[in-house]
């Protein structure tokens, strides 16, 4: 994923007490994103994530009490600190940097912008879209942040 470093920085900024992620946590998060995006949350296991991250399964549970907590630690910061603020501020700045000449120009700019964002963040977007329907806490968080932004 081309924007993984940004995502990790975002996750670091939103962790409890603003603590930094350890290299093992970064490995776990990266592996979890790849496996959740590929197989879905329900079809993946912490043992698969541990194997992909080259850590012991117990290391995952040392940092994240449950697989669901791992999922939430990935999706929530992505939604709250990256996706929605991007829609609210960066999107407007990029799309309206130069005033569009007409409706067709505006639509082309909007579509190009959204396509680039989706392409850069495909694995995370796939996880969000797949899992939003099954986890009420993700839905609630999304609604809160969306209304705020």
Coordinates of N, CA and C in Angstrom, one line a residue:
X1 N 0.9 -1.2 0.0 CA 0.0 0.0 0.0 C 0.9 1.2 0.0
X2 N 0.6 2.2 -0.9 CA 1.5 3.3 -1.0 C 1.4 4.3 0.2
X3 N 0.3 4.3 0.8 CA 0.1 5.3 1.9 C 0.1 4.7 3.3
X4 N 0.8 3.5 3.4 CA 0.8 2.9 4.7 C 1.5 3.7 5.8
X5 N 2.6 4.4 5.4 CA 3.3 5.2 6.3 C 2.4 6.3 6.9
X6 N 1.5 6.9 6.1 CA 0.6 7.9 6.6 C -0.4 7.3 7.6
X7 N -0.9 6.1 7.2 CA -1.8 5.4 8.1 C -1.2 5.1 9.4
X8 N 0.1 4.6 9.4 CA 0.8 4.3 10.7 C 0.9 5.6 11.5
X9 N 1.3 6.7 10.9 CA 1.4 8.0 11.6 C 0.1 8.4 12.2
X10 N -1.0 8.2 11.5 CA -2.3 8.5 12.0 C -2.7 7.6 13.2
X11 N -2.4 6.3 13.0 CA -2.6 5.4 14.1 C -1.8 5.7 15.4
X12 N -0.6 6.2 15.2 CA 0.3 6.6 16.3 C -0.3 7.8 17.0
X13 N -0.9 8.7 16.2 CA -1.4 10.0 16.8 C -2.7 9.7 17.6
X14 N -3.4 8.6 17.3 CA -4.7 8.4 18.0 C -4.6 7.2 19.0
X15 N -3.5 6.7 19.2 CA -3.4 5.6 20.2 C -3.5 6.3 21.6
X16 N -3.8 5.4 22.6 CA -3.9 5.9 24.0 C -2.7 6.7 24.4
X17 N -2.9 7.8 25.1 CA -1.8 8.6 25.6 C -0.7 9.0 24.6
X18 N -1.1 9.0 23.3 CA -0.2 9.4 22.2 C 1.1 8.6 22.2
X19 N 1.1 7.4 22.6 CA 2.3 6.6 22.6 C 2.6 6.2 21.2
X20 N 3.9 6.0 20.9 CA 4.3 5.6 19.6 C 4.1 4.1 19.5
X21 N 3.8 3.7 18.2 CA 3.7 2.3 17.9 C 5.1 1.6 17.9
X22 N 5.2 0.5 18.4 CA 6.5 -0.3 18.3 C 6.6 -0.8 16.9
X23 N 7.8 -1.2 16.6 CA 8.0 -1.9 15.3 C 7.1 -3.1 15.1
X24 N 7.0 -3.9 16.2 CA 6.1 -5.1 16.1 C 4.7 -4.7 15.9
X25 N 4.2 -3.6 16.6 CA 2.8 -3.2 16.4 C 2.6 -2.8 14.9
X26 N 3.6 -2.1 14.3 CA 3.5 -1.7 12.9 C 3.4 -2.9 12.0
X27 N 4.2 -4.0 12.3 CA 4.2 -5.2 11.6 C 2.8 -5.8 11.7
X28 N 2.3 -5.9 12.9 CA 1.0 -6.5 13.2 C -0.1 -5.7 12.4
X29 N -0.1 -4.4 12.5 CA -1.1 -3.6 11.8 C -1.0 -3.8 10.3
X30 N 0.2 -3.8 9.7 CA 0.3 -3.9 8.3 C -0.2 -5.3 7.9
X31 N 0.2 -6.3 8.6 CA -0.3 -7.7 8.3 C -1.8 -7.8 8.4
X32 N -2.3 -7.2 9.5 CA -3.8 -7.3 9.7 C -4.5 -6.5 8.5
X33 N -4.0 -5.4 8.1 CA -4.7 -4.7 7.0 C -4.7 -5.6 5.7
X34 N -3.5 -6.2 5.4 CA -3.4 -7.0 4.2 C -4.4 -8.2 4.3
X35 N -4.4 -8.9 5.5 CA -5.2 -10.1 5.6 C -6.7 -9.7 5.7
X36 N -7.1 -8.7 6.5 CA -8.5 -8.3 6.5 C -9.0 -7.9 5.2
X37 N -8.1 -7.1 4.4 CA -8.6 -6.7 3.1 C -8.7 -7.9 2.1
X38 N -7.8 -8.8 2.2 CA -7.9 -10.0 1.3 C -9.0 -11.0 1.7
X39 N -9.1 -11.3 2.9 CA -10.0 -12.4 3.4 C -11.2 -11.9 4.1
X40 N -11.2 -10.7 4.6 CA -12.3 -10.2 5.4 C -12.0 -10.6 6.9
X41 N -12.6 -9.8 7.7 CA -12.4 -9.9 9.2 C -12.8 -11.3 9.7
X42 N -14.0 -11.8 9.3 CA -14.5 -13.0 9.8 C -13.7 -14.2 9.4
X43 N -13.2 -14.2 8.2 CA -12.4 -15.3 7.6 C -11.0 -15.3 7.9
X44 N -10.5 -14.3 8.7 CA -9.1 -14.3 9.0 C -8.9 -14.7 10.5
X45 N -7.7 -15.1 10.8 CA -7.4 -15.5 12.2 C -6.1 -14.7 12.7
X46 N -6.0 -14.6 14.0 CA -4.9 -14.0 14.5 C -3.6 -14.8 14.3
X47 N -3.7 -16.1 14.1 CA -2.5 -16.9 13.8 C -2.0 -16.6 12.4
X48 N -2.9 -16.3 11.5 CA -2.5 -15.9 10.1 C -1.8 -14.5 10.2
X49 N -2.4 -13.6 11.0 CA -1.8 -12.3 11.1 C -0.4 -12.4 11.7
X50 N -0.3 -13.2 12.8 CA 1.0 -13.3 13.4 C 2.0 -13.9 12.5
X51 N 1.6 -14.9 11.7 CA 2.6 -15.5 10.8 C 3.0 -14.5 9.7
X52 N 2.1 -13.7 9.2 CA 2.4 -12.7 8.2 C 3.3 -11.6 8.8
X53 N 3.1 -11.3 10.1 CA 3.8 -10.2 10.7 C 5.1 -10.7 11.3
X54 N 5.4 -12.0 11.2 CA 6.6 -12.6 11.8 C 6.7 -12.3 13.3
X55 N 5.5 -12.5 14.0 CA 5.5 -12.4 15.5 C 4.8 -13.5 16.0
X56 N 4.9 -13.8 17.3 CA 4.2 -14.8 18.0 C 2.7 -14.3 18.1
X57 N 1.8 -15.3 18.1 CA 0.4 -14.9 18.3 C 0.1 -14.2 19.6
X58 N 0.9 -14.6 20.6 CA 0.7 -13.9 21.9 C 1.1 -12.4 21.9
X59 N 2.0 -12.1 20.9 CA 2.4 -10.7 20.8 C 1.2 -9.8 20.3
X60 N 0.4 -10.4 19.5 CA -0.8 -9.7 19.1 C -1.7 -9.4 20.3
X61 N -1.9 -10.4 21.1 CA -2.8 -10.2 22.2 C -2.1 -9.4 23.4
X62 N -0.8 -9.2 23.3 CA -0.2 -8.3 24.3 C -0.6 -6.9 24.0
X63 N -0.7 -6.6 22.7 CA -1.0 -5.2 22.2 C -2.5 -5.0 22.0
X64 N -3.2 -6.0 21.6 CA -4.7 -5.9 21.3 C -5.4 -7.1 22.0
X65 N -6.3 -6.8 22.9 CA -6.9 -7.8 23.7 C -7.7 -8.9 22.8
X66 N -8.3 -8.4 21.7 CA -9.1 -9.3 20.9 C -8.8 -8.9 19.4
X67 N -9.2 -9.8 18.5 CA -9.1 -9.6 17.1 C -10.0 -8.3 16.7
X68 N -11.1 -8.2 17.4 CA -12.0 -7.1 17.1 C -11.3 -5.8 17.5
X69 N -10.6 -5.8 18.7 CA -9.9 -4.6 19.1 C -8.8 -4.2 18.0
X70 N -8.2 -5.2 17.4 CA -7.2 -5.0 16.4 C -7.9 -4.3 15.2
X71 N -9.1 -4.8 14.8 CA -9.8 -4.3 13.7 C -10.2 -2.8 14.0
X72 N -10.7 -2.6 15.2 CA -11.1 -1.2 15.5 C -10.0 -0.3 15.6
X73 N -8.8 -0.8 16.0 CA -7.6 0.1 16.1 C -7.1 0.5 14.7
X74 N -7.5 -0.3 13.7 CA -7.2 0.1 12.3 C -8.2 1.0 11.7
X75 N -9.5 0.6 11.8 CA -10.5 1.3 11.1 C -10.9 2.7 11.7
X76 N -11.0 2.7 13.0 CA -11.4 4.0 13.6 C -10.4 5.1 13.3
X77 N -9.1 5.0 13.5 CA -8.3 6.1 13.2 C -8.3 6.5 11.7
X78 N -8.4 5.4 10.9 CA -8.5 5.7 9.4 C -9.7 6.6 9.1
X79 N -10.8 6.2 9.7 CA -12.1 7.0 9.5 C -12.0 8.4 10.1
X80 N -11.6 8.5 11.4 CA -11.7 9.7 12.1 C -10.6 10.7 11.8
X81 N -9.4 10.2 11.6 CA -8.2 11.2 11.4 C -7.8 11.3 9.9
X82 N -8.2 10.4 9.1 CA -7.7 10.3 7.7 C -8.8 10.5 6.7
X83 N -9.7 9.6 6.6 CA -10.7 9.7 5.6 C -11.7 10.9 5.7
X84 N -12.3 11.0 6.8 CA -13.3 12.1 6.9 C -12.7 13.5 6.9
X85 N -11.6 13.8 7.6 CA -11.0 15.1 7.5 C -10.5 15.3 6.0
X86 N -10.1 14.2 5.4 CA -9.7 14.4 4.0 C -10.9 14.9 3.1
X87 N -12.0 14.2 3.3 CA -13.2 14.7 2.6 C -13.5 16.1 2.9
X88 N -13.4 16.5 4.1 CA -13.9 17.8 4.5 C -12.9 18.9 4.1
X89 N -11.6 18.7 4.3 CA -10.7 19.8 4.0 C -9.8 19.6 2.7
X90 N -9.0 18.6 2.7 CA -8.2 18.3 1.6 C -8.9 18.2 0.3
X91 N -10.0 17.6 0.3 CA -10.8 17.4 -0.9 C -11.2 18.7 -1.5
X92 N -11.7 19.6 -0.6 CA -12.2 20.9 -1.1 C -11.0 21.7 -1.7
X93 N -9.9 21.7 -0.9 CA -8.7 22.4 -1.4 C -8.2 21.9 -2.7
X94 N -8.1 20.6 -2.9 CA -7.6 20.0 -4.1 C -8.5 20.2 -5.3
X95 N -9.8 20.0 -5.1 CA -10.8 20.1 -6.2 C -11.0 21.5 -6.6
X96 N -11.0 22.5 -5.6 CA -11.3 23.9 -5.9 C -10.0 24.7 -6.0
X97 N -8.8 24.1 -6.1 CA -7.6 24.8 -6.2 C -7.7 25.9 -7.3
X98 N -8.1 25.4 -8.4 CA -8.5 26.3 -9.6 C -9.9 26.1 -9.8
X99 N -10.7 27.2 -9.9 CA -12.1 27.1 -10.1 C -12.4 26.4 -11.4
X100 N -13.3 25.4 -11.3 CA -13.7 24.7 -12.5 C -14.4 25.6 -13.5
X101 N -14.1 25.3 -14.8 CA -14.7 26.1 -15.9 C -16.2 25.8 -16.1
X102 N -16.6 24.7 -15.7 CA -18.0 24.3 -15.9 C -18.4 23.1 -15.2
X103 N -19.6 22.6 -15.3 CA -20.0 21.4 -14.6 C -19.2 20.2 -15.0
X104 N -18.9 20.0 -16.3 CA -18.2 18.9 -16.8 C -16.8 18.9 -16.2
X105 N -16.1 20.0 -16.1 CA -14.8 20.1 -15.6 C -14.8 19.8 -14.1
X106 N -15.8 20.3 -13.4 CA -15.9 20.0 -11.9 C -16.1 18.5 -11.7
X107 N -17.0 17.9 -12.5 CA -17.2 16.4 -12.3 C -16.0 15.6 -12.6
X108 N -15.2 16.0 -13.7 CA -14.0 15.3 -14.0 C -13.0 15.4 -12.8
X109 N -12.9 16.6 -12.3 CA -11.9 16.8 -11.2 C -12.4 16.0 -9.9
X110 N -13.7 16.0 -9.6 CA -14.2 15.3 -8.5 C -13.9 13.8 -8.7
X111 N -14.2 13.3 -9.8 CA -14.0 11.8 -10.1 C -12.5 11.4 -10.0
X112 N -11.7 12.2 -10.6 CA -10.2 12.0 -10.6 C -9.7 12.0 -9.2
X113 N -10.1 12.9 -8.4 CA -9.7 13.1 -7.0 C -10.1 11.9 -6.2
X114 N -11.4 11.5 -6.3 CA -11.9 10.3 -5.5 C -11.2 9.0 -6.0
X115 N -11.0 8.9 -7.3 CA -10.4 7.7 -7.8 C -9.0 7.5 -7.2
X116 N -8.2 8.6 -7.2 CA -6.8 8.6 -6.7 C -6.8 8.2 -5.2
X117 N -7.8 8.8 -4.5 CA -7.8 8.5 -3.1 C -8.2 7.0 -2.9
X118 N -9.1 6.5 -3.6 CA -9.5 5.1 -3.5 C -8.4 4.2 -3.9
X119 N -7.7 4.5 -4.9 CA -6.5 3.7 -5.4 C -5.4 3.6 -4.3
X120 N -5.1 4.8 -3.7 CA -4.0 4.8 -2.7 C -4.4 4.1 -1.5
X121 N -5.7 4.0 -1.2 CA -6.1 3.5 0.1 C -7.0 2.3 0.0
X122 N -6.9 1.5 -1.1 CA -7.8 0.4 -1.5 C -7.9 -0.6 -0.3
X123 N -6.8 -1.1 0.2 CA -7.0 -2.1 1.3 C -7.8 -1.6 2.5
X124 N -7.5 -0.4 2.9 CA -8.2 0.1 4.1 C -9.7 0.4 3.7
X125 N -9.9 0.9 2.6 CA -11.3 1.2 2.2 C -12.1 -0.1 2.1
X126 N -11.5 -1.2 1.6 CA -12.1 -2.5 1.5 C -12.5 -3.0 2.9
X127 N -11.6 -2.8 3.8 CA -11.9 -3.2 5.2 C -13.1 -2.4 5.7
X128 N -13.0 -1.1 5.6 CA -14.1 -0.3 6.1 C -15.4 -0.7 5.5
X129 N -15.5 -0.8 4.2 CA -16.7 -1.1 3.5 C -17.2 -2.5 3.9
X130 N -16.4 -3.5 4.0 CA -16.8 -4.8 4.4 C -17.3 -4.9 5.8
X131 N -16.6 -4.3 6.7 CA -16.9 -4.5 8.1 C -17.8 -3.5 8.7
X132 N -18.1 -2.4 8.1 CA -19.0 -1.4 8.6 C -20.4 -2.0 8.9
X133 N -20.9 -2.8 8.1 CA -22.2 -3.4 8.2 C -22.3 -4.3 9.4
X134 N -21.2 -4.9 9.9 CA -21.3 -5.9 10.9 C -20.8 -5.5 12.3
X135 N -20.4 -4.2 12.4 CA -19.8 -3.7 13.7 C -20.5 -2.4 14.0
X136 N -21.5 -2.4 14.9 CA -22.2 -1.2 15.3 C -21.3 -0.1 15.8
X137 N -20.2 -0.5 16.5 CA -19.4 0.6 17.1 C -18.6 1.3 16.0
X138 N -18.4 0.7 14.8 CA -17.8 1.4 13.7 C -18.8 2.3 13.1
X139 N -20.0 1.9 13.0 CA -21.1 2.7 12.4 C -21.3 3.9 13.2
X140 N -21.4 3.8 14.6 CA -21.6 4.9 15.5 C -20.4 5.9 15.4
X141 N -19.2 5.4 15.3 CA -18.0 6.2 15.3 C -18.1 7.0 13.9
X142 N -18.4 6.3 12.9 CA -18.4 7.0 11.6 C -19.5 8.1 11.6
X143 N -20.6 7.8 12.1 CA -21.7 8.8 12.2 C -21.3 10.1 13.0
X144 N -20.7 9.8 14.1 CA -20.2 10.9 15.0 C -19.2 11.8 14.3
X145 N -18.2 11.2 13.7 CA -17.2 11.9 13.0 C -17.7 12.6 11.8
X146 N -18.5 12.0 11.0 CA -19.1 12.5 9.8 C -19.9 13.8 10.1
X147 N -20.7 13.7 11.2 CA -21.5 14.9 11.5 C -20.7 16.0 12.0
X148 N -19.6 15.7 12.8 CA -18.7 16.7 13.3 C -18.0 17.4 12.2
X149 N -17.4 16.6 11.3 CA -16.6 17.2 10.2 C -17.5 17.9 9.2

